[in-house]
CSV table of C-alpha atoms in Angstrom, one decimal:
chain,number,residue,atom,x,y,z
A,241,MET,CA,18.7,155.6,58.6
A,242,ARG,CA,21.4,152.9,58.5
A,243,MET,CA,20.2,149.5,57.4
A,244,LEU,CA,21.0,147.3,60.4
A,245,ALA,CA,19.4,143.9,60.0
A,246,THR,CA,19.1,141.6,63.0
A,247,LEU,CA,17.9,138.1,62.2
A,248,ARG,CA,15.5,137.0,64.8
A,249,SER,CA,13.5,133.8,65.1
A,250,PRO,CA,9.8,133.7,65.2
A,251,ALA,CA,10.1,134.5,68.9
A,252,LEU,CA,44.4,113.4,63.7
A,253,LEU,CA,45.0,114.9,60.6
A,254,GLY,CA,47.9,117.2,61.5
A,255,VAL,CA,47.4,121.0,61.4
A,256,CYS,CA,50.4,121.1,59.1
A,257,GLY,CA,48.5,119.2,56.4
A,258,PRO,CA,45.8,121.7,55.4
A,259,GLN,CA,47.8,124.6,56.7
A,260,ALA,CA,50.7,123.9,54.4
A,261,ALA,CA,48.5,124.2,51.4
A,262,LEU,CA,47.2,127.7,52.3
A,263,LEU,CA,48.8,130.6,50.5
A,264,LYS,CA,50.8,133.2,52.4
A,265,GLY,CA,53.8,135.4,52.1
A,266,THR,CA,55.2,136.2,48.6
A,267,ALA,CA,53.0,133.7,46.8
A,268,ALA,CA,49.9,135.4,48.3
A,269,ARG,CA,51.0,138.9,47.5
A,270,ARG,CA,51.1,138.1,43.8
A,271,LEU,CA,47.4,137.7,43.9
A,272,LEU,CA,46.8,141.3,44.8
A,273,HIS,CA,47.2,142.4,41.2
A,274,SER,CA,43.9,140.7,40.3
A,275,SER,CA,40.3,141.6,40.8
A,276,TYR,CA,37.6,139.4,42.1
A,277,ASP,CA,33.9,139.0,42.1
A,278,VAL,CA,33.7,138.6,45.9
A,279,ALA,CA,36.2,139.3,48.7
A,280,VAL,CA,35.7,137.7,52.1
A,281,VAL,CA,37.4,139.4,55.0
A,282,GLY,CA,38.3,137.3,58.0
A,283,ALA,CA,39.5,133.7,58.0
A,284,GLY,CA,38.1,132.4,61.3
A,285,ILE,CA,35.8,129.4,61.2
A,286,VAL,CA,32.7,131.5,60.2
A,287,GLY,CA,34.5,133.3,57.4
A,288,LEU,CA,36.1,130.1,56.1
A,289,ALA,CA,32.8,128.2,56.2
A,290,ALA,CA,31.0,131.1,54.4
A,291,ALA,CA,33.6,131.5,51.7
A,292,ARG,CA,33.5,127.7,51.1
A,293,GLU,CA,29.7,127.7,50.9
A,294,LEU,CA,29.6,130.6,48.5
A,295,LEU,CA,32.2,129.2,46.2
A,296,LEU,CA,30.6,125.8,46.1
A,297,ARG,CA,27.3,127.5,45.1
A,298,HIS,CA,28.9,129.8,42.6
A,299,PRO,CA,31.9,128.1,41.1
A,300,ALA,CA,31.9,130.4,38.1
A,301,LEU,CA,32.6,133.5,40.2
A,302,SER,CA,36.1,134.5,41.5
A,303,PHE,CA,36.6,134.6,45.3
A,304,VAL,CA,39.5,135.9,47.5
A,305,LEU,CA,39.7,135.4,51.2
A,306,LEU,CA,41.7,138.0,53.1
A,307,GLU,CA,43.2,137.3,56.6
A,308,LYS,CA,45.4,139.7,58.7
A,309,GLU,CA,47.4,136.9,60.4
A,310,LYS,CA,50.1,134.7,58.9
A,311,GLU,CA,47.9,131.7,59.4
A,312,LEU,CA,44.2,131.0,59.4
A,313,ALA,CA,41.8,130.4,62.3
A,314,THR,CA,44.3,131.6,64.9
A,315,HIS,CA,42.0,133.5,67.3
A,316,GLN,CA,38.5,132.5,68.5
A,317,SER,CA,38.6,129.5,66.1
A,318,GLY,CA,41.8,128.3,67.6
A,319,HIS,CA,41.1,129.2,71.3
A,320,ASN,CA,37.9,127.5,72.2
A,321,SER,CA,36.6,124.6,74.2
A,322,GLY,CA,36.4,122.2,71.3
A,323,VAL,CA,32.9,121.1,72.2
A,324,ILE,CA,30.3,120.1,69.6
A,325,HIS,CA,27.1,121.4,71.2
A,326,SER,CA,23.8,119.7,70.8
A,327,GLY,CA,21.4,122.7,71.1
A,328,ILE,CA,19.9,122.3,74.5
A,329,TYR,CA,20.1,125.9,75.9
A,330,TYR,CA,18.4,128.0,73.3
A,331,THR,CA,14.9,129.2,73.0
A,332,PRO,CA,12.7,126.7,71.1
A,333,GLY,CA,12.2,127.8,67.5
A,334,SER,CA,14.9,130.4,67.7
A,335,LEU,CA,17.5,130.9,65.0
A,336,LYS,CA,20.3,129.9,67.5
A,337,ALA,CA,18.5,126.6,68.3
A,338,ARG,CA,17.9,125.7,64.7
A,339,LEU,CA,21.4,126.5,63.6
A,340,CYS,CA,23.0,124.6,66.4
A,341,VAL,CA,21.0,121.5,66.0
A,342,ARG,CA,21.5,121.5,62.2
A,343,GLY,CA,25.1,122.6,62.6
A,344,ALA,CA,26.0,119.7,64.9
A,345,THR,CA,24.5,117.2,62.4
A,346,LEU,CA,26.4,118.8,59.6
A,347,ALA,CA,29.6,118.9,61.6
A,348,TYR,CA,29.6,115.2,62.4
A,349,ASP,CA,28.8,114.4,58.8
A,350,TYR,CA,31.6,116.7,57.6
A,351,CYS,CA,34.1,115.1,60.0
A,352,ASP,CA,33.1,111.6,58.9
A,353,LYS,CA,33.4,112.6,55.2
A,354,LYS,CA,36.8,114.3,55.7
A,355,GLY,CA,38.3,111.8,58.1
A,356,ILE,CA,38.6,114.4,60.9
A,357,PRO,CA,38.7,112.7,64.3
A,358,TYR,CA,36.1,113.5,67.0
A,359,LYS,CA,34.7,111.9,70.1
A,360,ARG,CA,31.0,111.7,70.9
A,361,CYS,CA,31.8,111.7,74.7
A,362,GLY,CA,28.5,113.3,75.8
A,363,LYS,CA,27.7,115.9,78.4
A,364,LEU,CA,26.0,116.0,81.8
A,365,ILE,CA,24.4,119.2,83.0
A,366,VAL,CA,24.4,118.5,86.7
A,367,ALA,CA,22.1,119.9,89.4
A,368,LEU,CA,23.7,120.1,92.8
A,369,GLN,CA,20.7,121.4,94.8
A,370,GLN,CA,17.0,120.9,94.8
A,371,GLU,CA,16.4,124.5,93.7
A,372,GLU,CA,18.1,123.8,90.4
A,373,ILE,CA,15.7,121.0,89.5
A,374,PRO,CA,13.0,123.2,87.9
A,375,ARG,CA,15.7,124.9,85.7
A,376,LEU,CA,17.0,121.4,84.8
A,377,ASN,CA,13.6,120.2,83.8
A,378,ALA,CA,13.0,123.4,81.8
A,379,LEU,CA,16.2,122.7,79.9
A,380,TYR,CA,15.0,119.2,79.2
A,381,GLN,CA,11.8,120.5,77.7
A,382,ARG,CA,13.8,123.0,75.7
A,383,GLY,CA,16.0,120.3,74.4
A,384,LEU,CA,13.0,118.1,73.4
A,385,GLN,CA,11.4,121.0,71.6
A,386,ASN,CA,14.7,121.7,69.8
A,387,ASN,CA,14.9,118.1,68.6
A,388,VAL,CA,18.1,117.4,70.5
A,389,ARG,CA,19.0,113.8,70.0
A,390,GLU,CA,19.1,111.1,72.7
A,391,LEU,CA,18.4,113.6,75.6
A,392,ALA,CA,17.5,112.1,79.0
A,393,VAL,CA,17.2,113.1,82.7
A,394,VAL,CA,19.2,110.8,85.1
A,395,ASP,CA,19.3,110.6,88.8
A,396,ALA,CA,22.3,110.5,91.2
A,397,ARG,CA,22.9,106.9,90.3
A,398,GLY,CA,22.7,107.6,86.6
A,399,ILE,CA,25.3,110.4,87.1
A,400,ARG,CA,27.7,107.9,88.8
A,401,GLU,CA,27.2,105.4,86.0
A,402,ARG,CA,28.3,108.0,83.4
A,403,GLU,CA,30.8,109.9,85.5
A,404,PRO,CA,31.9,107.8,88.5
A,405,TYR,CA,33.6,110.7,90.3
A,406,CYS,CA,30.9,113.3,89.7
A,407,ARG,CA,28.3,114.1,92.4
A,408,GLY,CA,24.8,115.6,91.9
A,409,ILE,CA,21.2,114.9,92.6
A,410,ALA,CA,20.1,114.9,89.0
A,411,ALA,CA,21.5,115.7,85.5
A,412,LEU,CA,20.5,116.1,81.9
A,413,ASP,CA,22.4,113.6,79.8
A,414,SER,CA,23.3,114.6,76.3
A,415,PRO,CA,25.1,111.7,74.6
A,416,TYR,CA,25.1,113.5,71.2
A,417,THR,CA,27.4,116.2,72.5
A,418,GLY,CA,31.0,115.7,71.4
A,419,ILE,CA,34.5,117.2,71.1
A,420,VAL,CA,36.6,118.0,68.1
A,421,ASP,CA,39.6,120.2,67.2
A,422,TRP,CA,37.7,123.1,65.7
A,423,ARG,CA,40.8,124.7,64.2
A,424,MET,CA,41.5,121.5,62.3
A,425,VAL,CA,38.0,121.7,61.0
A,426,ALA,CA,38.4,125.4,60.0
A,427,LEU,CA,41.6,124.6,58.2
A,428,ARG,CA,39.9,121.9,56.2
A,429,TYR,CA,37.2,124.4,55.2
A,430,GLY,CA,40.1,126.5,53.9
A,431,SER,CA,41.4,123.6,51.9
A,432,ASP,CA,38.0,123.0,50.4
A,433,PHE,CA,37.8,126.7,49.4
A,434,GLN,CA,41.2,126.5,47.7
A,435,ASP,CA,40.5,123.2,46.0
A,436,ALA,CA,37.4,124.8,44.5
A,437,GLY,CA,39.5,127.6,43.0
A,438,GLY,CA,39.3,130.2,45.8
A,439,LYS,CA,42.4,132.4,46.6
A,440,VAL,CA,43.7,132.9,50.1
A,441,VAL,CA,45.8,136.0,51.0
A,442,THR,CA,47.3,136.2,54.5
A,443,GLU,CA,49.0,139.2,56.2
A,444,PHE,CA,46.4,141.5,54.7
A,445,GLU,CA,44.8,143.6,57.5
A,446,VAL,CA,42.0,145.6,55.9
A,447,SER,CA,42.2,149.2,57.0
A,448,ASP,CA,40.0,150.9,54.4
A,449,ILE,CA,36.9,149.9,52.3
A,450,SER,CA,36.0,152.4,49.7
A,451,THR,CA,34.5,152.8,46.2
A,452,LEU,CA,36.3,153.9,43.0
A,453,LYS,CA,35.0,157.3,41.8
A,454,GLU,CA,36.2,156.6,38.2
A,455,SER,CA,37.7,153.8,36.2
A,456,PRO,CA,41.5,153.4,36.9
A,457,ALA,CA,43.6,154.6,34.0
A,458,GLY,CA,44.4,151.7,31.6
A,459,SER,CA,41.9,149.4,33.2
A,460,PRO,CA,40.1,147.2,30.6
A,461,GLU,CA,37.4,146.3,33.2
A,462,GLY,CA,36.1,149.9,33.8
A,463,MET,CA,34.0,150.0,36.9
A,464,LYS,CA,33.2,146.3,37.0
A,465,HIS,CA,35.1,146.0,40.3
A,466,PRO,CA,34.3,149.3,42.1
A,467,ILE,CA,35.1,148.3,45.7
A,468,VAL,CA,38.7,148.7,46.9
A,469,LEU,CA,40.1,147.0,50.0
A,470,ARG,CA,43.4,148.4,51.3
A,471,ASP,CA,45.7,147.4,54.0
A,472,LYS,CA,48.2,149.5,56.1
A,473,LYS,CA,51.1,148.4,53.9
A,474,GLY,CA,49.6,150.0,50.7
A,475,LYS,CA,48.4,146.8,49.1
A,476,ALA,CA,44.9,146.8,47.5
A,477,VAL,CA,42.3,144.3,46.2
A,478,ARG,CA,39.5,145.2,43.9
A,479,CYS,CA,36.2,143.4,43.9
A,480,ARG,CA,32.5,143.6,43.1
A,481,HIS,CA,31.2,142.6,46.5
A,482,VAL,CA,32.6,142.3,50.0
A,483,LEU,CA,31.6,140.0,52.9
A,484,THR,CA,33.3,140.6,56.3
A,485,CYS,CA,33.4,138.1,59.1
A,486,GLY,CA,35.7,139.9,61.4
A,487,GLY,CA,35.0,138.3,64.8
A,488,LEU,CA,36.8,140.4,67.4
A,489,TYR,CA,37.1,143.2,64.9
A,490,SER,CA,33.6,143.0,63.3
A,491,ASP,CA,32.5,146.4,64.6
A,492,ARG,CA,35.6,148.2,63.4
A,493,LEU,CA,35.4,146.6,60.0
A,494,SER,CA,31.8,147.8,59.8
A,495,GLN,CA,32.7,151.3,60.9
A,496,ILE,CA,35.4,151.9,58.2
A,497,SER,CA,32.8,151.4,55.6
A,498,GLY,CA,30.5,153.9,57.2
A,499,CYS,CA,28.2,151.7,59.3
A,500,SER,CA,27.0,152.2,62.8
A,501,PRO,CA,29.5,151.7,65.7
A,502,GLU,CA,26.9,149.5,67.4
A,503,PRO,CA,26.6,146.8,68.5
A,504,ARG,CA,30.1,147.1,70.0
A,505,ILE,CA,32.4,144.2,70.4
A,506,VAL,CA,33.8,143.9,74.0
A,507,PRO,CA,36.4,141.2,74.5
A,508,PHE,CA,36.1,138.9,77.5
A,509,ARG,CA,38.9,136.6,78.3
A,510,GLY,CA,38.3,133.1,79.7
A,511,ASP,CA,41.1,131.5,81.7
A,512,TYR,CA,41.2,127.7,82.0
A,513,LEU,CA,42.8,125.4,84.4
A,514,VAL,CA,44.0,121.9,83.3
A,515,LEU,CA,44.0,118.6,85.1
A,516,LYS,CA,47.3,117.0,85.6
A,517,PRO,CA,47.7,113.9,83.4
A,518,GLU,CA,47.6,111.5,86.3
A,519,LYS,CA,44.1,112.9,87.2
A,520,HIS,CA,42.5,112.6,83.8
A,521,TYR,CA,40.6,109.5,85.0
A,522,LEU,CA,38.4,111.9,87.1
A,523,VAL,CA,36.5,113.1,83.9
A,524,ARG,CA,35.1,111.0,81.1
A,525,GLY,CA,32.9,113.6,79.2
A,526,ASN,CA,31.7,117.2,79.5
A,527,ILE,CA,30.3,118.2,82.9
A,528,TYR,CA,28.4,121.4,83.0
A,529,PRO,CA,26.5,123.4,85.6
A,530,VAL,CA,22.8,124.2,85.4
A,531,PRO,CA,22.8,127.8,84.0
A,532,ASP,CA,21.8,130.5,86.4
A,533,PRO,CA,19.7,133.2,84.6
A,534,ARG,CA,20.9,135.8,87.0
A,535,PHE,CA,24.4,135.8,85.5
A,536,PRO,CA,25.5,136.7,81.9
A,537,PHE,CA,27.8,133.7,81.4
A,538,LEU,CA,27.5,130.0,81.8
A,539,GLY,CA,30.0,129.2,84.6
A,540,VAL,CA,32.9,126.8,84.9
A,541,HIS,CA,32.7,123.3,83.5
A,542,PHE,CA,34.9,120.2,82.8
A,543,THR,CA,35.9,119.7,79.2
A,544,PRO,CA,37.9,116.8,77.8
A,545,ARG,CA,40.0,117.6,74.7
A,546,MET,CA,41.0,115.6,71.6
A,547,ASP,CA,44.6,115.5,72.8
A,548,GLY,CA,43.6,113.8,76.0
A,549,SER,CA,43.9,116.8,78.3
A,550,VAL,CA,41.0,118.1,80.4
A,551,TRP,CA,40.2,121.8,80.7
A,552,LEU,CA,38.5,123.2,83.7
A,553,GLY,CA,36.7,126.6,83.5
A,554,PRO,CA,36.6,129.2,82.1
A,555,ASN,CA,36.0,132.3,84.1
A,556,ALA,CA,34.9,135.5,82.2
A,557,VAL,CA,36.8,138.7,82.7
A,558,LEU,CA,37.3,141.9,80.6
A,559,ALA,CA,40.3,141.5,78.3
A,560,PHE,CA,42.5,144.6,78.1
A,561,LYS,CA,43.3,143.7,74.5
A,562,ARG,CA,41.0,142.2,71.8
A,563,GLU,CA,43.5,139.4,71.2
A,564,GLY,CA,44.9,139.4,74.7
A,565,TYR,CA,45.3,135.8,75.8
A,566,ASN,CA,47.6,136.6,78.7
A,567,VAL,CA,46.7,138.5,81.9
A,568,PHE,CA,49.1,141.3,81.2
A,569,ASP,CA,48.3,141.8,77.5
A,570,PHE,CA,47.2,145.4,77.0
A,571,ASN,CA,46.2,147.6,74.1
A,572,ALA,CA,45.4,151.3,74.9
A,573,GLN,CA,42.8,151.6,72.1
A,574,ASP,CA,41.0,148.4,72.9
A,575,PHE,CA,41.0,149.2,76.6
A,576,ALA,CA,39.7,152.8,76.1
A,577,ASP,CA,37.1,151.7,73.6
A,578,ALA,CA,35.7,149.1,76.1
A,579,LEU,CA,35.7,151.3,79.2
A,580,SER,CA,34.2,154.3,77.4
A,581,PHE,CA,31.3,152.3,76.0
A,582,ARG,CA,28.1,152.9,77.9
A,583,GLY,CA,26.9,149.4,77.2
A,584,LEU,CA,29.9,147.9,79.1
A,585,GLN,CA,29.4,150.4,81.9
A,586,ARG,CA,25.8,149.3,82.3
A,587,LEU,CA,26.7,145.6,82.1
A,588,VAL,CA,29.3,146.1,84.9
A,589,MET,CA,26.8,148.0,87.1
A,590,LYS,CA,24.2,145.2,86.7
A,591,ASN,CA,26.7,142.4,87.4
A,592,ALA,CA,29.3,144.1,89.7
A,593,ALA,CA,29.4,141.3,92.3
A,594,TYR,CA,29.5,138.6,89.7
A,595,GLY,CA,32.3,140.4,87.9
A,596,LEU,CA,34.4,140.8,91.0
A,597,GLY,CA,33.9,137.1,91.8
A,598,GLU,CA,35.2,136.2,88.3
A,599,MET,CA,38.2,138.4,88.7
A,600,TYR,CA,38.9,136.9,92.2
A,601,ARG,CA,38.7,133.3,90.9
A,602,GLY,CA,40.9,134.2,88.0
A,603,VAL,CA,43.7,135.3,90.4
A,604,PHE,CA,43.2,132.7,93.1
A,605,THR,CA,43.1,129.2,91.7
A,606,GLY,CA,41.9,127.8,95.0
A,607,ALA,CA,38.6,129.7,94.6
A,608,GLN,CA,38.0,128.2,91.2
A,609,VAL,CA,38.8,124.7,92.5
A,610,ARG,CA,36.4,125.1,95.3
A,611,ILE,CA,33.5,125.5,92.8
A,612,LEU,CA,34.8,122.6,90.7
A,613,GLN,CA,34.9,120.4,93.9
A,614,LYS,CA,31.2,120.7,94.2
A,615,TYR,CA,30.9,118.5,91.1
A,616,ILE,CA,34.0,116.3,91.7
A,617,PRO,CA,34.8,116.2,95.4
A,618,GLU,CA,38.0,114.2,94.9
A,619,LEU,CA,39.6,117.1,93.0
A,620,SER,CA,42.2,119.0,94.9
A,621,LEU,CA,44.3,122.2,94.3
A,622,GLY,CA,47.3,120.0,93.7
A,623,ASP,CA,45.6,118.3,90.8
A,624,VAL,CA,45.4,121.4,88.5
A,625,LEU,CA,47.7,123.7,86.7
A,626,ARG,CA,47.0,127.0,85.0
A,627,GLY,CA,46.1,126.5,81.4
A,628,PRO,CA,45.3,128.3,78.2
A,629,ALA,CA,42.9,131.2,77.6
A,630,GLY,CA,40.5,132.3,75.0
A,631,VAL,CA,38.9,135.7,74.1
A,632,ARG,CA,35.3,135.9,73.3
A,633,ALA,CA,34.0,138.6,71.0
A,634,GLN,CA,30.9,139.6,73.0
A,635,ALA,CA,28.5,142.0,71.2
A,636,LEU,CA,26.9,144.5,73.5
A,637,ASP,CA,24.2,147.1,72.9
A,638,ARG,CA,24.2,150.5,74.5
A,639,ASP,CA,21.9,149.3,77.3
A,640,GLY,CA,24.4,146.7,78.5
A,641,ASN,CA,22.6,143.7,77.0
A,642,LEU,CA,24.4,140.8,75.5
A,643,VAL,CA,23.5,140.6,71.8
A,644,ASP,CA,22.5,136.9,71.1
A,645,ASP,CA,21.0,137.5,67.7
A,646,PHE,CA,22.9,137.3,64.4
A,647,VAL,CA,23.4,140.8,63.1
A,648,PHE,CA,24.0,141.8,59.5
A,649,ASP,CA,24.8,145.4,58.4
A,650,GLY,CA,25.1,146.8,55.0
A,651,GLY,CA,25.4,150.5,55.8
A,652,VAL,CA,24.0,153.2,53.5
A,653,GLY,CA,25.0,155.0,50.4
A,654,GLU,CA,26.9,153.7,47.3
A,655,MET,CA,28.4,150.7,49.2
A,656,ALA,CA,25.1,149.5,50.7
A,657,GLY,CA,24.4,147.1,47.9
A,658,ARG,CA,27.9,145.8,47.7
A,659,VAL,CA,29.1,145.2,51.3
A,660,LEU,CA,27.7,142.9,53.9
A,661,HIS,CA,29.1,142.7,57.4
A,662,VAL,CA,28.5,139.8,59.7
A,663,ARG,CA,28.6,141.8,62.9
A,664,ASN,CA,27.6,139.1,65.3
A,665,ALA,CA,27.7,135.3,65.0
A,666,PRO,CA,27.1,134.3,68.6
A,667,SER,CA,28.2,131.1,70.4
A,668,PRO,CA,28.1,128.3,69.5
A,669,ALA,CA,29.4,129.6,66.2
A,670,ALA,CA,31.9,126.7,65.7
A,671,THR,CA,29.3,124.0,66.1
A,672,SER,CA,26.9,126.0,63.9
A,673,SER,CA,29.5,127.0,61.4
A,674,LEU,CA,28.2,125.1,58.4
A,675,ALA,CA,24.6,126.0,59.1
A,676,ILE,CA,25.6,129.6,59.6
A,677,ALA,CA,27.5,129.5,56.3
A,678,GLU,CA,24.3,128.5,54.6
A,679,MET,CA,22.4,131.4,56.2
A,680,ILE,CA,25.1,133.9,55.3
A,681,ALA,CA,25.2,132.6,51.7
A,682,ASP,CA,21.5,133.0,51.4
A,683,GLU,CA,21.8,136.6,52.7
A,684,VAL,CA,24.7,137.3,50.3
A,685,GLU,CA,22.7,136.0,47.4
A,686,ARG,CA,19.7,138.1,48.4
A,687,ARG,CA,21.6,141.3,48.8
A,688,PHE,CA,24.1,141.0,46.0
A,689,ALA,CA,21.8,139.2,43.5
A,690,LEU,CA,24.6,136.8,42.7
């Protein structure tokens, strides 16, 4: 039986600054002649935070971070809403709740220490109808049990005091919610990793993870570094242990080392609208709907950004490419993998009407605006433009359920004690990144006996 461990609870610093210091190209390739104690695969925010945490705990060990792109944190870490979540939504006592609440505190402290700008602009979760009030009150109780700071319920007048153009009958006010440029944060994690002696190698897409059967000829180290990571260009890195944080490719990285194909990653694209600059006054902070438990995703919301823009959305539609940020981006393998997976088929059958609605709103901007107008009536179709998109790495099981737990996999056989895959680090992974890194480092230490 494969060892698949799911952790469950008891129930403006310029980007060019940190990025310029990160190794790539010819300089990075020179590192491939060395061997390392630990190789971390994937330089998104989770991989960067985990690599940083591990090296800070074990400065005597050698670490290398492998990333397939030319730059770091270019996918989910660079295509997200930028919100610092406070931990309201999650089941009290759950791992997600604990990690989010601790992660938010660590994130604010880290940004203060590193001089990374952020805004604690708050969030309103707005009820439009009387039938939403019980769910809003339940969220309030959850937030209190999760120790979310400064949480309060406000009436219609309180909504107008905080968001003059927003309408609703009641709202949950979360002043501790904020916004930040998460890619900037991720790049600073990378700088910390390098400053502590870690090595970063870009343009290294891992295509094979295997073990050496015998000591390479002339190698003075024998079998000290028995794991070999290879890319499609023939480059190789040797190490004692491997940690993968592959995000959109976490399932495929696991499979190439012999692990189970499930849970499967299915990519969902979220398309945003943006407010025209002259309409930015309509929104001060984050404005969110009351979640509807009938639907798998949260719904559209208003999100201010660190650059002064305001994003509206997103919807949630199947992406035809794992890194497909445009409507017409297509990859045959990604598309076939998704459609042939029984889990996606079951998810679609359970949520057919919802899915069709999301597709319709993605095509017809007016339909999206009509939902947004329920919260800000003054908004009009002429006030918005089509904006950016992000792709979410949604883990699904074969029954069509969204996997909300953290999933670790070590596989079986000779690599089981040397490879650890982070197969699912669910949202809000950016907010929770430093807390997740602590958890991953604990798991690495336990499994690898570092």
